[in-house]
PDB file of C-alpha atoms in Angstrom:
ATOM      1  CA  UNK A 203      48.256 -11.296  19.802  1.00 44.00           C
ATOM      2  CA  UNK A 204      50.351 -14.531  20.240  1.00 42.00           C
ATOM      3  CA  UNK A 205      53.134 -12.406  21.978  1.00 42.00           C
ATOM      4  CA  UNK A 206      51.019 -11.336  24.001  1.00 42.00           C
ATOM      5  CA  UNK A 207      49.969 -14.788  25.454  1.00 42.00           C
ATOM      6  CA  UNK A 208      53.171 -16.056  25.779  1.00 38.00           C
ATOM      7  CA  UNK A 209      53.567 -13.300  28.173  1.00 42.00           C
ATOM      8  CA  UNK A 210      50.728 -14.088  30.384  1.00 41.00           C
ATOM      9  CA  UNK A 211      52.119 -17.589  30.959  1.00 42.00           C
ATOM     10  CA  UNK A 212      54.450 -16.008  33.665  1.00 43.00           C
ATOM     11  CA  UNK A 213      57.589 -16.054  31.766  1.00 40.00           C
ATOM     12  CA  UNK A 214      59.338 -12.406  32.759  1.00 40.00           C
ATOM     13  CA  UNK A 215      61.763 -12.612  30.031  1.00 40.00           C
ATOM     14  CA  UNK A 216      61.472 -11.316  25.895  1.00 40.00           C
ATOM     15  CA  UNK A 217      58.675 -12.950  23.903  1.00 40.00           C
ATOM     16  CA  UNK A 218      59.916 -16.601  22.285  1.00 40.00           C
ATOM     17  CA  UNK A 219      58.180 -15.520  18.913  1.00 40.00           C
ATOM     18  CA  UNK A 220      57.351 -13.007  17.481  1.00 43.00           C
ATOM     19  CA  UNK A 221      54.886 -13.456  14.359  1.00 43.00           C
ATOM     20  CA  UNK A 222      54.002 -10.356  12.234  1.00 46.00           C
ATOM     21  CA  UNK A 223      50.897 -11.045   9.903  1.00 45.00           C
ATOM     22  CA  UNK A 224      51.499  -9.224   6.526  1.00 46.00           C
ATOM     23  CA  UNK A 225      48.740  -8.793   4.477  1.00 42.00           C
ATOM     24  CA  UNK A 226      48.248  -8.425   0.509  1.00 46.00           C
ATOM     25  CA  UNK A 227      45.569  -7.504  -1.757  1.00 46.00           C
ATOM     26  CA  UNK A 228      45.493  -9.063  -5.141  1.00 47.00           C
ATOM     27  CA  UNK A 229      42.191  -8.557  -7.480  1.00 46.00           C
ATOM     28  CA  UNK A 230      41.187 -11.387  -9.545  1.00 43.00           C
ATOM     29  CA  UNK A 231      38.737 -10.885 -12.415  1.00 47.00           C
ATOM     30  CA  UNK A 232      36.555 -14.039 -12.569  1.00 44.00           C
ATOM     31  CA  UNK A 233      35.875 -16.011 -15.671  1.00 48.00           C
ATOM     32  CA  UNK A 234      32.316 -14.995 -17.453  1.00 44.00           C
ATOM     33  CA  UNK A 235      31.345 -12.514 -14.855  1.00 43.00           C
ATOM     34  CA  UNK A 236      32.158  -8.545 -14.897  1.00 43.00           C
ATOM     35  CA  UNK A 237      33.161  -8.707 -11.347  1.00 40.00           C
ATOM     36  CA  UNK A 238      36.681  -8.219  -9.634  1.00 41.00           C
ATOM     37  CA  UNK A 239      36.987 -10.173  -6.016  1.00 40.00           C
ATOM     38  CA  UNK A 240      39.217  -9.611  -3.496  1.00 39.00           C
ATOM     39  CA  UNK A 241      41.118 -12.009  -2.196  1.00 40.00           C
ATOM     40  CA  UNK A 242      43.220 -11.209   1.075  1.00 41.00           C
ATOM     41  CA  UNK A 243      46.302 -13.180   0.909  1.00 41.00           C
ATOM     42  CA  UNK A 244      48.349 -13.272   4.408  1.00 41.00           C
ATOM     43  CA  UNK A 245      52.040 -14.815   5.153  1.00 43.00           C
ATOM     44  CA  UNK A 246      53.606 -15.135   8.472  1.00 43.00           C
ATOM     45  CA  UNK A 247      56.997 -14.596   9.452  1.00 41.00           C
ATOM     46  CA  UNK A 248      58.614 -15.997  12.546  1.00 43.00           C
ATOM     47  CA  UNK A 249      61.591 -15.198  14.265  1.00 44.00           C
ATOM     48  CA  UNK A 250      63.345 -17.439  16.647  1.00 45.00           C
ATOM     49  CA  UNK A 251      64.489 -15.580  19.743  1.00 39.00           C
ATOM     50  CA  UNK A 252      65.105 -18.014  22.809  1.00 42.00           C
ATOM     51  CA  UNK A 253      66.070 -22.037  22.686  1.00 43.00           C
ATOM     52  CA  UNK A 254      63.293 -23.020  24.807  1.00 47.00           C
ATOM     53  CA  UNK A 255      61.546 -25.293  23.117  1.00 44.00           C
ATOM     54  CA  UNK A 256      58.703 -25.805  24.884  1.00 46.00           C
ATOM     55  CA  UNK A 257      57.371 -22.102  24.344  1.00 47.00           C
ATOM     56  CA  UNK A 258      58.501 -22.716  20.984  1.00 47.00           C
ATOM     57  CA  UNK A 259      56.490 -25.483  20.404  1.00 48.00           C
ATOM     58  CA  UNK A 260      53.573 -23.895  21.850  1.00 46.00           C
ATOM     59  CA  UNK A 261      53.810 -20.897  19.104  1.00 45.00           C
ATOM     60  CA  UNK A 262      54.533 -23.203  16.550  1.00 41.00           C
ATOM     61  CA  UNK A 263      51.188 -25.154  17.387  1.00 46.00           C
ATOM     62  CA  UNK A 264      49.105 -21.166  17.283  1.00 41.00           C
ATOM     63  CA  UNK A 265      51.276 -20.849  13.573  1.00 44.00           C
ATOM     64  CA  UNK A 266      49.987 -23.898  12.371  1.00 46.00           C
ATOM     65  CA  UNK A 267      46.361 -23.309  13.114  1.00 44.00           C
ATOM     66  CA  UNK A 268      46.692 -19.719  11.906  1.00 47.00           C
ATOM     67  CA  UNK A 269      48.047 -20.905   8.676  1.00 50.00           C
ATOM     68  CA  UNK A 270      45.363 -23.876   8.440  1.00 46.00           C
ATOM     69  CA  UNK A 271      42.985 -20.774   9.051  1.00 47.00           C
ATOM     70  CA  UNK A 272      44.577 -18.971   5.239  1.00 44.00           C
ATOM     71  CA  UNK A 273      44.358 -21.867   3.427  1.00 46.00           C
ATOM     72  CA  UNK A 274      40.589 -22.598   4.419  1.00 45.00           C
ATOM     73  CA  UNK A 275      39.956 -18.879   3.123  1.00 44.00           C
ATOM     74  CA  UNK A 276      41.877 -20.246   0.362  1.00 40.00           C
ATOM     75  CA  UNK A 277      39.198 -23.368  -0.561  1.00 39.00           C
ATOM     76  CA  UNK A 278      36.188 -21.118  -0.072  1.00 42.00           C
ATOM     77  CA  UNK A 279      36.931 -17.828  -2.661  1.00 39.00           C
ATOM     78  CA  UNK A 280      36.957 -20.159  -5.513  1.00 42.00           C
ATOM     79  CA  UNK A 281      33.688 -21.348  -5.160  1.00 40.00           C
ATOM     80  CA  UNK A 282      32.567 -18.068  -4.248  1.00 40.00           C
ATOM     81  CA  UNK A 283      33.702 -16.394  -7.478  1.00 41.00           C
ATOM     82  CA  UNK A 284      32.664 -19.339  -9.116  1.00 42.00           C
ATOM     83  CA  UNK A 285      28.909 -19.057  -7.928  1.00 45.00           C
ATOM     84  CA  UNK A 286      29.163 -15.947  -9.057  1.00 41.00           C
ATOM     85  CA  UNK A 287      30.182 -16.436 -12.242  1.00 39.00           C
ATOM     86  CA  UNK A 288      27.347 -18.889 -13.191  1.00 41.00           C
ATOM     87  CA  UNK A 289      25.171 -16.828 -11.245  1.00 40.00           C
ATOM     88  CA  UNK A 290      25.183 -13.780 -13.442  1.00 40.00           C
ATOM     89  CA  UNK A 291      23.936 -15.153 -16.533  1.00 42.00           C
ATOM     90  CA  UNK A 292      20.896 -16.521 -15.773  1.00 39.00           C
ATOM     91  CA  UNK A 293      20.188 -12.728 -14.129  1.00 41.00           C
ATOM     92  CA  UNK A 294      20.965 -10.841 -17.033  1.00 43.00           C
ATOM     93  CA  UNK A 295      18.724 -13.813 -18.946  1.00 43.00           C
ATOM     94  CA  UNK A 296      15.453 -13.165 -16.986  1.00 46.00           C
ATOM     95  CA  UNK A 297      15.664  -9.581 -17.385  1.00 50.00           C
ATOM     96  CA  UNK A 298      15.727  -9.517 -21.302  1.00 56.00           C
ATOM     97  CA  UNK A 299      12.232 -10.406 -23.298  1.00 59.00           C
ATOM     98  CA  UNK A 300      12.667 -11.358 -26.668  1.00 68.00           C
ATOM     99  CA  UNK A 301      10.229 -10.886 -29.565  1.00 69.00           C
ATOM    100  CA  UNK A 302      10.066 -14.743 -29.621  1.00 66.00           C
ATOM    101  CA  UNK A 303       8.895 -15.381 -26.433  1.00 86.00           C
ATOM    102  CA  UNK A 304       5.512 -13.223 -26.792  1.00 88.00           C
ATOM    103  CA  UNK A 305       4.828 -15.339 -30.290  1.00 91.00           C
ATOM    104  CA  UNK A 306       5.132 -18.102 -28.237  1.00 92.00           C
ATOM    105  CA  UNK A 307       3.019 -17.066 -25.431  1.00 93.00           C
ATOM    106  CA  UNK A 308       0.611 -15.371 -27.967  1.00 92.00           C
ATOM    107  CA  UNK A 309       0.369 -18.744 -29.719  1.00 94.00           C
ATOM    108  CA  UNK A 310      -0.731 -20.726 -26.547  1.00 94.00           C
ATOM    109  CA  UNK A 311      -3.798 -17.818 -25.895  1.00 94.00           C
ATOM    110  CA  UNK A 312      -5.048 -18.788 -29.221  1.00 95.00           C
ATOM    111  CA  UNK A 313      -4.986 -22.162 -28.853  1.00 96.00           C
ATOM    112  CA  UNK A 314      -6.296 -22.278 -25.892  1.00 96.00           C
ATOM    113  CA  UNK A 315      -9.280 -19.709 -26.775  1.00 95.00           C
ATOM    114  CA  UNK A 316      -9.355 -22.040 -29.710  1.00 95.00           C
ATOM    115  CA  UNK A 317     -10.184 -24.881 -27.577  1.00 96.00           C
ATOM    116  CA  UNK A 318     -13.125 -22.918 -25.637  1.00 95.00           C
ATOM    117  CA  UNK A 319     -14.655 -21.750 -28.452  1.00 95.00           C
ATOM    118  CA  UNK A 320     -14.264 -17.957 -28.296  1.00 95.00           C
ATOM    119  CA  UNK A 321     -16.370 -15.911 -30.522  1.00 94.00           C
ATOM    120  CA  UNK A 322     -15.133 -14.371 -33.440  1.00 93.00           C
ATOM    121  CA  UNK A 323     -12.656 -11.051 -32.423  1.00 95.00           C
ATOM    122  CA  UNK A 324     -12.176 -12.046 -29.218  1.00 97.00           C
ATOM    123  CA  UNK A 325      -9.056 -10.401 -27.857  1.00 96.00           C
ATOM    124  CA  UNK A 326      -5.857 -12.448 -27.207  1.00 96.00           C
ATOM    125  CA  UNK A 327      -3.589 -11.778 -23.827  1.00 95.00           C
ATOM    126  CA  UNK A 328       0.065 -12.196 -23.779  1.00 93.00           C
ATOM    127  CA  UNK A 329       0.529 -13.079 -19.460  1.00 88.00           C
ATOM    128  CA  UNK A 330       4.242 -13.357 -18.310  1.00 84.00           C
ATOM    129  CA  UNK A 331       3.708 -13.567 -14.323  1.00 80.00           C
ATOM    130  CA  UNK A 332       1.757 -10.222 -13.205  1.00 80.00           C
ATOM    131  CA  UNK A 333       2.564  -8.411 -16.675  1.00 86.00           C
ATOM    132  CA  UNK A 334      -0.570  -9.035 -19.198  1.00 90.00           C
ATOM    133  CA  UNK A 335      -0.333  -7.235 -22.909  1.00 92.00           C
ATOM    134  CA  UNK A 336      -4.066  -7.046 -24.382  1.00 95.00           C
ATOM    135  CA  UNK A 337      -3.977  -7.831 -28.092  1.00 95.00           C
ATOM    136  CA  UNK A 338      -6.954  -6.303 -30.186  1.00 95.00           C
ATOM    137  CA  UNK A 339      -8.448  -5.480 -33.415  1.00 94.00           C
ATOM    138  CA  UNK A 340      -8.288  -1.750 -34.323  1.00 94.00           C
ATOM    139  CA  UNK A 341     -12.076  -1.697 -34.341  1.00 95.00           C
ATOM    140  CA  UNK A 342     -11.948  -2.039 -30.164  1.00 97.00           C
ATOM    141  CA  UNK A 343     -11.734   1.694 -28.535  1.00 96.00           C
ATOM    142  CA  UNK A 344      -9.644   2.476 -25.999  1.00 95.00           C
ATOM    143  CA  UNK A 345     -10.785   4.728 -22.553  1.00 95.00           C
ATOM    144  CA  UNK A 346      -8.687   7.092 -20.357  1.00 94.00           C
ATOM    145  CA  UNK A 347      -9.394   4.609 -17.331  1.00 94.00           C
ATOM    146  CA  UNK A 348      -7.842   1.651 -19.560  1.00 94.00           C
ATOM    147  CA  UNK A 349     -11.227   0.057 -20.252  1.00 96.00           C
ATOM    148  CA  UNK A 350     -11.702  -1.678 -23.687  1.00 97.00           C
ATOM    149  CA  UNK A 351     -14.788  -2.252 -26.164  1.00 97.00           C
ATOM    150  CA  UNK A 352     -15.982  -3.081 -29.199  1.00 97.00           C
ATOM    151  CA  UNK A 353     -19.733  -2.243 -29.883  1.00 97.00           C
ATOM    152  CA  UNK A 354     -21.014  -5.601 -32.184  1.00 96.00           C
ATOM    153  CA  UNK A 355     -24.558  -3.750 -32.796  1.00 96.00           C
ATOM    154  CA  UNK A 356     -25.862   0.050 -31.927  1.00 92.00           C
ATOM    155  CA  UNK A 357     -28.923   0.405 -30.368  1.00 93.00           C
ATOM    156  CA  UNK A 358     -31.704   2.920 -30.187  1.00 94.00           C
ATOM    157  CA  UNK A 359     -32.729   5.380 -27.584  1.00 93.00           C
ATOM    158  CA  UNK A 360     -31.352   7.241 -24.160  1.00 93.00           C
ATOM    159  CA  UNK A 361     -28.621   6.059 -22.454  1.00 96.00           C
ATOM    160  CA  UNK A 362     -28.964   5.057 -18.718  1.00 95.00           C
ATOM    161  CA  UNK A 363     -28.736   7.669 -16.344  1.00 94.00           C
ATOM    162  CA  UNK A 364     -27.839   7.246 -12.419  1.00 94.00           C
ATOM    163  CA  UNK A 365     -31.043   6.028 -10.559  1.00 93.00           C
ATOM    164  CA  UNK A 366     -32.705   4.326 -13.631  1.00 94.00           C
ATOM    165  CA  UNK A 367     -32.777   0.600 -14.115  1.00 95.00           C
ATOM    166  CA  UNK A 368     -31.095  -1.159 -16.678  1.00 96.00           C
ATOM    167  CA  UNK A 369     -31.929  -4.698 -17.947  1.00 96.00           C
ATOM    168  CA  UNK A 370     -29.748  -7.016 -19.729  1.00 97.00           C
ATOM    169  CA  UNK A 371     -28.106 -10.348 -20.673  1.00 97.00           C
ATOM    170  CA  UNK A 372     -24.236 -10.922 -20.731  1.00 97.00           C
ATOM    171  CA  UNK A 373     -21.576 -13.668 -21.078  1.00 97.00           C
ATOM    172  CA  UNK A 374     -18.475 -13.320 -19.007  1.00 95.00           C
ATOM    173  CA  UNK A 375     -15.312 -14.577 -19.919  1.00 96.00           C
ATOM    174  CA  UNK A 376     -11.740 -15.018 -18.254  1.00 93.00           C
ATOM    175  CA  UNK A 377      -8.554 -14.565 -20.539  1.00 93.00           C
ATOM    176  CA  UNK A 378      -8.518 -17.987 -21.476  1.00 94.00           C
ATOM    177  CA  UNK A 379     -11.852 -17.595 -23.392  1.00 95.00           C
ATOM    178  CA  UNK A 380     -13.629 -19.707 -20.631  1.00 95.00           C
ATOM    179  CA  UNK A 381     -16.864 -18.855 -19.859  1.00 94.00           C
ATOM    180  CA  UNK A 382     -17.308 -17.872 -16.239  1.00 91.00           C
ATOM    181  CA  UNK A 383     -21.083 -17.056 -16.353  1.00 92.00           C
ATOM    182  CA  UNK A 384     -24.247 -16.087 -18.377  1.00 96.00           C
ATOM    183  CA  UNK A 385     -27.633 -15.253 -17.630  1.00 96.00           C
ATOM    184  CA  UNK A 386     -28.844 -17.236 -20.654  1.00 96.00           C
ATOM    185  CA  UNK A 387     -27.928 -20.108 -19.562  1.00 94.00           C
ATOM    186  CA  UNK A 388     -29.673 -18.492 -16.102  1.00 93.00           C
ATOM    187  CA  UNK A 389     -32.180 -18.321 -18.193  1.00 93.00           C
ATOM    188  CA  UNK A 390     -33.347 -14.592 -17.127  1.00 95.00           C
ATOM    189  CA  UNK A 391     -31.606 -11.279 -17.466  1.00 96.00           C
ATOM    190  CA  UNK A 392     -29.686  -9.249 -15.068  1.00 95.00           C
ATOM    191  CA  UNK A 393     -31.609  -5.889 -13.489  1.00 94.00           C
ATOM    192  CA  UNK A 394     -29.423  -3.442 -11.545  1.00 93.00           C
ATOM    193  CA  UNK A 395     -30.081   0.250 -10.678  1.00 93.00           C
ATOM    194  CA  UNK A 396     -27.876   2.218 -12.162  1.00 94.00           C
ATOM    195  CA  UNK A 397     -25.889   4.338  -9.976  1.00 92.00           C
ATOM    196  CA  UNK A 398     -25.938   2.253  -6.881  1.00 90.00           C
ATOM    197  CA  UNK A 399     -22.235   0.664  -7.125  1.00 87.00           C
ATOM    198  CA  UNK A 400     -24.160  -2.629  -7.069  1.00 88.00           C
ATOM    199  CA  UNK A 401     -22.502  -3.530 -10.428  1.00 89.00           C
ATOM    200  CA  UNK A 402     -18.191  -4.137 -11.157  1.00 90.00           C
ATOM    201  CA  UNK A 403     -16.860  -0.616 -11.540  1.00 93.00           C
ATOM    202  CA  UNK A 404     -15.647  -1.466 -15.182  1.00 94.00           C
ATOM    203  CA  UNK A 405     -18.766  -2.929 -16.012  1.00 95.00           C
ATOM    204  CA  UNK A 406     -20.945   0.057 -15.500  1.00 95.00           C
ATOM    205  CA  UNK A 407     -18.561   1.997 -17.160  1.00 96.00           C
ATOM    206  CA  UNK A 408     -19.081   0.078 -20.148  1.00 96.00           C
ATOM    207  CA  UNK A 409     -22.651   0.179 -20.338  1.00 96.00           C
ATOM    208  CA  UNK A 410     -23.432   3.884 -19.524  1.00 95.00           C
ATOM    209  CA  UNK A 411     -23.031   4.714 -22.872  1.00 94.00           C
ATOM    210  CA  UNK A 412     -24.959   2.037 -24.565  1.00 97.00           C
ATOM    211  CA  UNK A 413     -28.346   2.250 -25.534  1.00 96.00           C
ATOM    212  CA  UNK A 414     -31.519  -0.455 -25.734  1.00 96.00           C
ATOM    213  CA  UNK A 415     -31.170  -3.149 -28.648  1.00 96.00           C
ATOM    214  CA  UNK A 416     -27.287  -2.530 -28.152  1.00 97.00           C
ATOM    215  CA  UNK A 417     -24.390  -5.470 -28.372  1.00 98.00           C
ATOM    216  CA  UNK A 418     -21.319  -4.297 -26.862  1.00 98.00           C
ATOM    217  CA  UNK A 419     -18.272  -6.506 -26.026  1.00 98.00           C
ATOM    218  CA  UNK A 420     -16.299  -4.561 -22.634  1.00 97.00           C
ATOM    219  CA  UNK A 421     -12.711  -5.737 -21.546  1.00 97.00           C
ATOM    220  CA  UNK A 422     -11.941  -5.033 -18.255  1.00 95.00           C
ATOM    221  CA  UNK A 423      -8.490  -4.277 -16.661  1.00 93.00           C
ATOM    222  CA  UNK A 424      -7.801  -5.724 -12.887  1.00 90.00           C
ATOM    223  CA  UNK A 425      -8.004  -2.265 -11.453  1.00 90.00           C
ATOM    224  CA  UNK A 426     -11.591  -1.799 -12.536  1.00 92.00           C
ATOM    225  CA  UNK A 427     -12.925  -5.372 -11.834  1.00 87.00           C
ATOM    226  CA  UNK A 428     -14.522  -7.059  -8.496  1.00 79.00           C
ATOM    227  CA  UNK A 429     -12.461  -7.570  -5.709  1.00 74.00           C
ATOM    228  CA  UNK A 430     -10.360 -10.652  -4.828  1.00 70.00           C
ATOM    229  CA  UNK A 431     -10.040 -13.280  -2.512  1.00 64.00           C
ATOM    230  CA  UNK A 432     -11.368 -16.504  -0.598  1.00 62.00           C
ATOM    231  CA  UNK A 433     -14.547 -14.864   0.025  1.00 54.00           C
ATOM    232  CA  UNK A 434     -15.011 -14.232  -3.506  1.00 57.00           C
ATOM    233  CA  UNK A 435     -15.980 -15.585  -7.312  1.00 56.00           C
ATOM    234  CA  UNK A 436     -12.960 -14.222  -8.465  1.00 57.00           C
ATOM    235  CA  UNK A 437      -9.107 -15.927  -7.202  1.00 54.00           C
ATOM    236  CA  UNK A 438      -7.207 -13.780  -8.796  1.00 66.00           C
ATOM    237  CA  UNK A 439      -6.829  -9.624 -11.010  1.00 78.00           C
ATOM    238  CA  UNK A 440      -7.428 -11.114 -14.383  1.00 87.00           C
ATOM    239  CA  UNK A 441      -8.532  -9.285 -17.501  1.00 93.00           C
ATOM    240  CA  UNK A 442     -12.645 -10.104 -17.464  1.00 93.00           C
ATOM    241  CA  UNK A 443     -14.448  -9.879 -20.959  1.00 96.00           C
ATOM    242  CA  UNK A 444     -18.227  -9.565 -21.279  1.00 97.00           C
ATOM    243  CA  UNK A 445     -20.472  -9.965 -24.051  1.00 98.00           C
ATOM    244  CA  UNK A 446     -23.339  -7.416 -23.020  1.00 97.00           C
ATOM    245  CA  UNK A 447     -26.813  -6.948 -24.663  1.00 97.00           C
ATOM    246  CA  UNK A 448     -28.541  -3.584 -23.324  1.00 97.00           C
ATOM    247  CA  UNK A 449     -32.439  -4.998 -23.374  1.00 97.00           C
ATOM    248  CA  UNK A 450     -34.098  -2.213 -22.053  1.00 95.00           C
ATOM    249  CA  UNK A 451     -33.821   0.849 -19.756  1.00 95.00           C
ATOM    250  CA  UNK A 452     -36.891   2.114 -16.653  1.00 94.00           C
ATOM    251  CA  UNK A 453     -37.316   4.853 -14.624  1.00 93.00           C
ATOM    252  CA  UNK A 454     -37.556   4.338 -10.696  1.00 91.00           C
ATOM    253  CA  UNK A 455     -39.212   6.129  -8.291  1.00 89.00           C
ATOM    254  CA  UNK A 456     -39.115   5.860  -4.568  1.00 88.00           C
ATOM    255  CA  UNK A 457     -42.296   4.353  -2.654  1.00 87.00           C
ATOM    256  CA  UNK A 458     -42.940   3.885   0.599  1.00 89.00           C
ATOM    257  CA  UNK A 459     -45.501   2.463   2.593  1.00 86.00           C
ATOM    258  CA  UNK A 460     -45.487   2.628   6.078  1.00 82.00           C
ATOM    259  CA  UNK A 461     -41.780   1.282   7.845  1.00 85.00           C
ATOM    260  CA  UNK A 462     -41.147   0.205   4.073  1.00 85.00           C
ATOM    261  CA  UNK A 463     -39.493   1.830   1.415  1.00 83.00           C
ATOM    262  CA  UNK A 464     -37.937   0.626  -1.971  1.00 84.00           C
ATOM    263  CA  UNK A 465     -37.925   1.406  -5.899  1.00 85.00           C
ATOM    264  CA  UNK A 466     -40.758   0.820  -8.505  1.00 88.00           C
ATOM    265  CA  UNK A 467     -39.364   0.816 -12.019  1.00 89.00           C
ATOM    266  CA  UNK A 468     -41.665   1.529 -14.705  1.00 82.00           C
TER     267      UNK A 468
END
């Protein structure tokens, strides 16, 4: 390249200089880190063909900035491998869960549930970020869909059935053991239609089963609770536990009168 504009300056004679860049490859582990870098190395050689200085001048200014040009490669590797080095670490740290941390994080449920007053076997939840591990009694029962209860108190009599009206009181908690609503503080209970998708798809779930006089305590995953967002109650996919009481279950039948229509449950 720097023959190659000495030429174009006019001159018809040989090239003053003529530089050959040699390259070398040396690999140099880095302290703490299982990495090998690269560093490119690169000498120059020059040859001194003609007496005219000022051409030779001129290539020796092009040397100098090419060899300024090494050693600034030079000043940046090190702190390259050296980021790298401190770097990997802290990666390999975040990736590995001890036993110790989920006592810890266990711990701080408790006390917190502690704090609001949970009833007694309310489940605990161990939340790291998105990941949530649901810590129970053996007397809770597991479903297929991932939904969790414990019944407190059977009741007597059919279960609901799609299209029949059920009646009941609940408490609602978030993982925390807060209390996010009740109808007896309301101070009436909750009637829904059975059937209609009116109610949180793991909620219904856990009270098709029941039957009047019943006490049932549901846990509900994210993927079977309400939806999300501004518009919402809920701000973000949280486990949801209610404390349901099944009060009583009707039978509805259409009636219409005239342009109107709806359900009498009797």
């Amino acid at each position: 390249m720097m023959a190659s504009r000495v030429a174009a300056s006019g001159s018809t004679s040989a090239p003053l200089l003529n530089s050959n860049e040699k390259f070398s490859m040396n690999r140099i582990p880095c302290r703490g880190a299982r990495y090998r870098l690269t560093v490119v190395t690169c000498s120059s050689t020059q040859q001194q063909v003609s007496s005219d200085l000022t051409k030779n001048e001129e290539h020796i200014k092009i040397m100098h900035l090419d060899g300024a040009h090494c050693r600034r490669g030079f000043v940046i590797l090190p702190l390259i491998s050296a980021g790298i080095a401190m770097s990997s670490p802290a990666l390999a740290k975040g990736k590995n869960k001890s036993k110790f941390d989920e006592n810890r994080l266990l711990e701080q449920n408790r006390k917190i549930q502690a704090a609001n007053n949970v009833p007694e076997d309310f489940p605990n939840f161990i939340r790291e970020g998105f990941e949530v591990k649901v810590v129970t009694s053996e007397k809770y029962v597991k479903c297929d869909s991932g939904l969790l209860y414990l019944d407190i108190a059977a009741g007597q009599g059919d279960c609901p059935t799609d299209g029949q009206q059920v009646t009941f009181h609940y408490i609602g908690y978030n993982e925390s053991g807060r209390r996010i609503d009740s109808t007896y503080i309301q101070g009436s209970p909750a009637k829904i239609r059975m059937g209609t998708k009116v109610l949180v798809p793991g909620f219904e779930e856990g009270i098709r089963d029941m039957r009047p006089g019943g006490r049932r305590r549901i846990i509900i995953p994210p993927e079977l609770g309400p939806p999300v967002g501004p518009s919402t109650f809920f701000s973000a996919k949280q486990f949801e536990v209610f404390d349901v009481e099944l009060l009583g279950v009707k039978d509805c039948q259409r009636r219409t009168i005239g342009f109107y229509s709806d359900f009498v449950c009797e």
